[in-house]
PDB file of C-alpha atoms in Angstrom:
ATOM      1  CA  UNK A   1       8.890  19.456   5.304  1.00 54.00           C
ATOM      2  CA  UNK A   2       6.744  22.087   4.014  1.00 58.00           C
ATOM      3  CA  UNK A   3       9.931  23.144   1.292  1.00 77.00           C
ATOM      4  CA  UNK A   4      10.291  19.461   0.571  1.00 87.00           C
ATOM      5  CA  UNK A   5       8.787  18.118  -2.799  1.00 93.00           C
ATOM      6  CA  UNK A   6       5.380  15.672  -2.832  1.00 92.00           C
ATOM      7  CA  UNK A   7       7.388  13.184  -3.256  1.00 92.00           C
ATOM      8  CA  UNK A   8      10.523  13.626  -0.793  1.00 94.00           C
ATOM      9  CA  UNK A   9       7.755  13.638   2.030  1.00 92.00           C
ATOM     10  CA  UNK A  10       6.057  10.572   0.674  1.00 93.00           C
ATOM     11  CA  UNK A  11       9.076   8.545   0.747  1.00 95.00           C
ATOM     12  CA  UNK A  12      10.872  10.103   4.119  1.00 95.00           C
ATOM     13  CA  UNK A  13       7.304   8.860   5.777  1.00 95.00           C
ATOM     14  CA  UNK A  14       7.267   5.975   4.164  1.00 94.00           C
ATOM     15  CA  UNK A  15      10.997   5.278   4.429  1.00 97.00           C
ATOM     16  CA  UNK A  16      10.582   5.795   8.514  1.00 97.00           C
ATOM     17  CA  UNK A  17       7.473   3.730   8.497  1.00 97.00           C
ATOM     18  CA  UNK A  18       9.082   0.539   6.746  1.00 95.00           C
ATOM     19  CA  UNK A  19      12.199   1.482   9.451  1.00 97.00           C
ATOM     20  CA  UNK A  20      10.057   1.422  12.254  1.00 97.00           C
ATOM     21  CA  UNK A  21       8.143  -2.011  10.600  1.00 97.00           C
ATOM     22  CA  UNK A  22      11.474  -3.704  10.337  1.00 96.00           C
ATOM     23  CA  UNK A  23      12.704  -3.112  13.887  1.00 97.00           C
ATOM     24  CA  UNK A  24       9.367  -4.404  15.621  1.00 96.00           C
ATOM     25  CA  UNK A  25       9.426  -7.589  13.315  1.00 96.00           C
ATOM     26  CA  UNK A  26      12.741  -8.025  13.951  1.00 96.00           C
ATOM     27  CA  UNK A  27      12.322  -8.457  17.444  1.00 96.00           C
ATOM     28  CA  UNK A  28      10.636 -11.646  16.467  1.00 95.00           C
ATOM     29  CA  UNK A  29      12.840 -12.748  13.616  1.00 93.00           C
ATOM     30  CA  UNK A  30      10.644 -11.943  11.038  1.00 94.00           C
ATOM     31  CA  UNK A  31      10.272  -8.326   8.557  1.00 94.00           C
ATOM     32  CA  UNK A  32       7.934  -6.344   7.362  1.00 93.00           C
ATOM     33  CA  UNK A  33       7.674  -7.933   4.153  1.00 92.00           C
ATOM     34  CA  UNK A  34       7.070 -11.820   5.649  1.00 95.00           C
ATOM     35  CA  UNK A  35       4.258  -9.665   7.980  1.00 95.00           C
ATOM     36  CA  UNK A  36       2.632  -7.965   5.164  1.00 94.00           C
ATOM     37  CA  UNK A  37       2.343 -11.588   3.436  1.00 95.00           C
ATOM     38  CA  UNK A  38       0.910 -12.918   6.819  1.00 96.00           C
ATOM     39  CA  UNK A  39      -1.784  -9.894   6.570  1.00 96.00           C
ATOM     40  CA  UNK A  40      -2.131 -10.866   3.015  1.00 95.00           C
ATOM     41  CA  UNK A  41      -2.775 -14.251   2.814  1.00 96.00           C
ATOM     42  CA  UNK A  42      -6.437 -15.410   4.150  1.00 95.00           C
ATOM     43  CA  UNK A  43      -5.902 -17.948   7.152  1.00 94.00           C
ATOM     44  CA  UNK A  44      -9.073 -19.792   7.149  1.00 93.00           C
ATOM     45  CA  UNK A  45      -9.529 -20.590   3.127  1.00 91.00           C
ATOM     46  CA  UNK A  46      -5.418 -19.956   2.347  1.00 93.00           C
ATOM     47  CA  UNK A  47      -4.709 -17.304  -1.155  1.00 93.00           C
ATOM     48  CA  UNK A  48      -3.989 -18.100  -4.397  1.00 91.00           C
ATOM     49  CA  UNK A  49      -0.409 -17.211  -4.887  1.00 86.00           C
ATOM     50  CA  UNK A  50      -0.967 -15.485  -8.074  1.00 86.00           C
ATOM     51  CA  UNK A  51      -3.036 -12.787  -5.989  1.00 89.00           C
ATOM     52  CA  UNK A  52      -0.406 -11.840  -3.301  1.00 89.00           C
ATOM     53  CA  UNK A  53       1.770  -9.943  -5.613  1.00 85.00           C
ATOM     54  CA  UNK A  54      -1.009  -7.615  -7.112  1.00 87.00           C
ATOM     55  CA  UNK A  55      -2.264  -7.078  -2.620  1.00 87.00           C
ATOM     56  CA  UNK A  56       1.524  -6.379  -1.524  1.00 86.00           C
ATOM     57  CA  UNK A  57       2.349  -4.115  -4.095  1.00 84.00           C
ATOM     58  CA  UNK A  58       5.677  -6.655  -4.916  1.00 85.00           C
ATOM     59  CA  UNK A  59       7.020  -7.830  -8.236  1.00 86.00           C
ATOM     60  CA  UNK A  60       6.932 -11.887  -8.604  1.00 83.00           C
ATOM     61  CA  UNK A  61      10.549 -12.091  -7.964  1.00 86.00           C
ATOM     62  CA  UNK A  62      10.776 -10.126  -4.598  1.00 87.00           C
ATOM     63  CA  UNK A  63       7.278 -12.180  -3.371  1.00 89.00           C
ATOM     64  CA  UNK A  64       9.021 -15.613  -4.702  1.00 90.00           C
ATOM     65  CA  UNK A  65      11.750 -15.234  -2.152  1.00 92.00           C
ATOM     66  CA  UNK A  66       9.932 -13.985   0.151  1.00 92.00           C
ATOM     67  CA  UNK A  67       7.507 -16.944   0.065  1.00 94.00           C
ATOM     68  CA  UNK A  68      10.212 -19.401   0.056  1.00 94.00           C
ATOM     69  CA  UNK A  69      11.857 -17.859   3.413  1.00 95.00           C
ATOM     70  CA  UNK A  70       8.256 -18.019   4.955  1.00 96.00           C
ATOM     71  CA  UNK A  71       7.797 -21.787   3.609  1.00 96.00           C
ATOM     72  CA  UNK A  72      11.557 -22.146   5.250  1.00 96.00           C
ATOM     73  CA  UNK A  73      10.189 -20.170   8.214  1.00 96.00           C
ATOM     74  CA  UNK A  74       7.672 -22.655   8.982  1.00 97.00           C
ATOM     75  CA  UNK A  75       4.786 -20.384   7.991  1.00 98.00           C
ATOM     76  CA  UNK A  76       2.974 -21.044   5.196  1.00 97.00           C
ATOM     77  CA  UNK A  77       2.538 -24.323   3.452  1.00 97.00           C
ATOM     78  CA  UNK A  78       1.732 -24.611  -0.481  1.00 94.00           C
ATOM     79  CA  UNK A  79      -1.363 -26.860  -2.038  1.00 92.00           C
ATOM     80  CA  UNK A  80      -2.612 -27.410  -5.507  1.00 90.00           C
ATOM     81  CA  UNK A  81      -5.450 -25.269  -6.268  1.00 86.00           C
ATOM     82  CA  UNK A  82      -8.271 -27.491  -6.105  1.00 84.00           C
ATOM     83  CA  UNK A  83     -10.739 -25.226  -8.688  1.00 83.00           C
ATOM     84  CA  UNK A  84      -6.703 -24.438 -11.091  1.00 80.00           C
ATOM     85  CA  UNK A  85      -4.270 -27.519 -11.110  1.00 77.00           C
ATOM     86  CA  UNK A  86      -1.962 -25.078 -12.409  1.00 81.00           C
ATOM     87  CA  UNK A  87      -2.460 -22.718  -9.692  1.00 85.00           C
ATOM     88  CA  UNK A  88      -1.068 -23.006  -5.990  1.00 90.00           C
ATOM     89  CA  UNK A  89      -2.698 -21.487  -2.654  1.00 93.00           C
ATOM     90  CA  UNK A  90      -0.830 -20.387   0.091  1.00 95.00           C
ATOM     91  CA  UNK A  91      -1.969 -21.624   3.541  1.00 97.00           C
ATOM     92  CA  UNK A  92      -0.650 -20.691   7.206  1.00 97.00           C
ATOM     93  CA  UNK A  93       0.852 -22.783   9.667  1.00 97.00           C
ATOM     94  CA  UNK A  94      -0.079 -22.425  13.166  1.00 97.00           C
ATOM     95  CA  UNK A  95       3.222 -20.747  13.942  1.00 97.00           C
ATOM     96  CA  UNK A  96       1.987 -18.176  10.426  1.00 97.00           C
ATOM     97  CA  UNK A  97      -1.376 -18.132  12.486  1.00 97.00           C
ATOM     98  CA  UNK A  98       0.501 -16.689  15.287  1.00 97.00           C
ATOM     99  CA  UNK A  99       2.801 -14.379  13.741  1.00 97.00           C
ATOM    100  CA  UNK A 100       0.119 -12.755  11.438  1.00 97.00           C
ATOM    101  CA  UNK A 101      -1.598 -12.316  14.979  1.00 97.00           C
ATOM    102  CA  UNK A 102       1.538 -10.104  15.921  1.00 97.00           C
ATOM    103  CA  UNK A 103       2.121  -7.864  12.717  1.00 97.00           C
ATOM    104  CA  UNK A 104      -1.384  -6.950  12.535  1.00 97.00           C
ATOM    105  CA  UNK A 105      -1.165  -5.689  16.077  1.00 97.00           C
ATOM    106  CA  UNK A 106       1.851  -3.983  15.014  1.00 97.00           C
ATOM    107  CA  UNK A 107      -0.374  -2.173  12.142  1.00 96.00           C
ATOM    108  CA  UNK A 108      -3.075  -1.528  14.341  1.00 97.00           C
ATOM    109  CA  UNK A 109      -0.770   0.051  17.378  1.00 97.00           C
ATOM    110  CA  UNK A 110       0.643   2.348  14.709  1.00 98.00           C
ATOM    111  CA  UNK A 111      -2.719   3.051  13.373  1.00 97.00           C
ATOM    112  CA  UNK A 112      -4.244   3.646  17.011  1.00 98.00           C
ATOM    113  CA  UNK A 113      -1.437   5.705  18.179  1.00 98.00           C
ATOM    114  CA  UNK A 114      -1.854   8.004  14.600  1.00 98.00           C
ATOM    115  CA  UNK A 115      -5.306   8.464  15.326  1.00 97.00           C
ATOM    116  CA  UNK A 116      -4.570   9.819  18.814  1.00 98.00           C
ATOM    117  CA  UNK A 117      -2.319  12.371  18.053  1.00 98.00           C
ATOM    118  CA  UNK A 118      -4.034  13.515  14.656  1.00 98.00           C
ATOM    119  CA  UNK A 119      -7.318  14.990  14.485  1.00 98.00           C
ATOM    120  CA  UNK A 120      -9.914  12.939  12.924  1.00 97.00           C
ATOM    121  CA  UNK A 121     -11.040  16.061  10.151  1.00 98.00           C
ATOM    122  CA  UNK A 122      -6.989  16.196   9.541  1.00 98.00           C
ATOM    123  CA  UNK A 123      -6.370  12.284   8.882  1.00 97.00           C
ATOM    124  CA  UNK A 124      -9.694  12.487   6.639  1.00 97.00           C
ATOM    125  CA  UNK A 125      -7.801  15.378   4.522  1.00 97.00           C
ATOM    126  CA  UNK A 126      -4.517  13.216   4.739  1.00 96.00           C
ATOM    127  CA  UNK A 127      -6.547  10.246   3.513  1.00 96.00           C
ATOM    128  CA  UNK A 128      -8.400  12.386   1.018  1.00 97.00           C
ATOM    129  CA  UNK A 129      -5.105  13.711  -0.896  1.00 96.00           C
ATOM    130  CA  UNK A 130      -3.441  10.323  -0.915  1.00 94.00           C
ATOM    131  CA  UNK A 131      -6.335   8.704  -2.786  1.00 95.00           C
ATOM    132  CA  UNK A 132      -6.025  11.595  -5.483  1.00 95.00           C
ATOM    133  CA  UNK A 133      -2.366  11.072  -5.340  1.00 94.00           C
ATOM    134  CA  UNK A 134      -3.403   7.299  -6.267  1.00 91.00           C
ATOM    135  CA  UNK A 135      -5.727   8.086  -8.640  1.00 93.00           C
ATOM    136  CA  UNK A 136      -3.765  10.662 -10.687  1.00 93.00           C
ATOM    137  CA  UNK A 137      -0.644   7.838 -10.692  1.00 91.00           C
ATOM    138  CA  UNK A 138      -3.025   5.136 -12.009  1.00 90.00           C
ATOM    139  CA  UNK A 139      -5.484   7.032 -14.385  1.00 91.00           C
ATOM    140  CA  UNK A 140      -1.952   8.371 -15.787  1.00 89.00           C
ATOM    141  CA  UNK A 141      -2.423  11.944 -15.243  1.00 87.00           C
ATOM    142  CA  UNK A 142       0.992  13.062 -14.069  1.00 88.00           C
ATOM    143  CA  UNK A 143       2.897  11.563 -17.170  1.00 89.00           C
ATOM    144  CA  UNK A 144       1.814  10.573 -20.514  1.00 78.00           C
ATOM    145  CA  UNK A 145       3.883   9.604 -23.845  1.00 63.00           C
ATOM    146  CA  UNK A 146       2.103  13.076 -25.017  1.00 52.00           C
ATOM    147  CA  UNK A 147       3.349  15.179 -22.534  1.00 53.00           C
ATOM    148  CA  UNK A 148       6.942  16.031 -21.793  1.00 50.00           C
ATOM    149  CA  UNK A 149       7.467  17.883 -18.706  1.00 53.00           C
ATOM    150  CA  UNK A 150      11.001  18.941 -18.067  1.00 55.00           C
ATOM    151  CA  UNK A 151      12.002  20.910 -15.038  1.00 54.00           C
TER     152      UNK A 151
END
């Protein structure tokens, strides 16, 4: 990968990540997007639904159907905000309980088995460049209306 672009490794890694994701919560019926909801969504005091998109990184569309398969699912259940009638919080069933139980084991085996095979100094680099990676994207330092950068 060292010839590849920034960006070609970024998404290969992140392309085999979500692969690997899917497969282990498909061997429970679920994916990687209803798991990253589960993680998401706080089981003892339930999450506002306008906050999940913003945490997942999804657009309101995506997280809409993938609310409504969950609701369909049997794991998660919808209440008037109590503090914003207009607003709705997300709460999980037992069965959500349980299957949020599972994909965070699934993120923490991945995590676990990273941090065995990768040196703690390396992973703290890794760790390191993404945040400036995030950083530059969200202070708008790669691209402005300014700048034109043409290959």
């Amino acid at each position: 990968m060292r010839e590849k672009t920034i960006d070609y490794a970024l998404r290969a890694t992140w392309m085999a990540v979500a692969k690997m994701y899917n497969e282990e919560a498909g061997k429970k019926g679920s994916t990687m997007a209803t798991g990253f909801a589960l993680i998401s969504i706080d089981p003892e005091n339930g999450t506002p639904s306008t906050s999940l998109g913003p945490k997942m990184g999804m657009e309101a569309t995506s997280l809409s159907r993938t609310l409504k398969t969950m609701e369909e699912k049997g794991l998660i259940f919808r209440k008037k905000n109590p503090q914003d009638g207009r607003g709705v919080l997300i709460y999980l069933t037992p069965f959500g309980v349980e299957m949020r139980d599972f994909s965070k084991e699934v993120v923490f085996t991945f995590d676990n088995t990273v941090k065995q095979h990768v040196p703690k100094e390396k992973l703290d680099i890794f760790l390191e460049v993404f945040q400036t990676v995030n950083d530059l994207i969200s202070s708008k330092k790669v691209y402005s209306k300014q700048e034109s950068i043409t290959p």
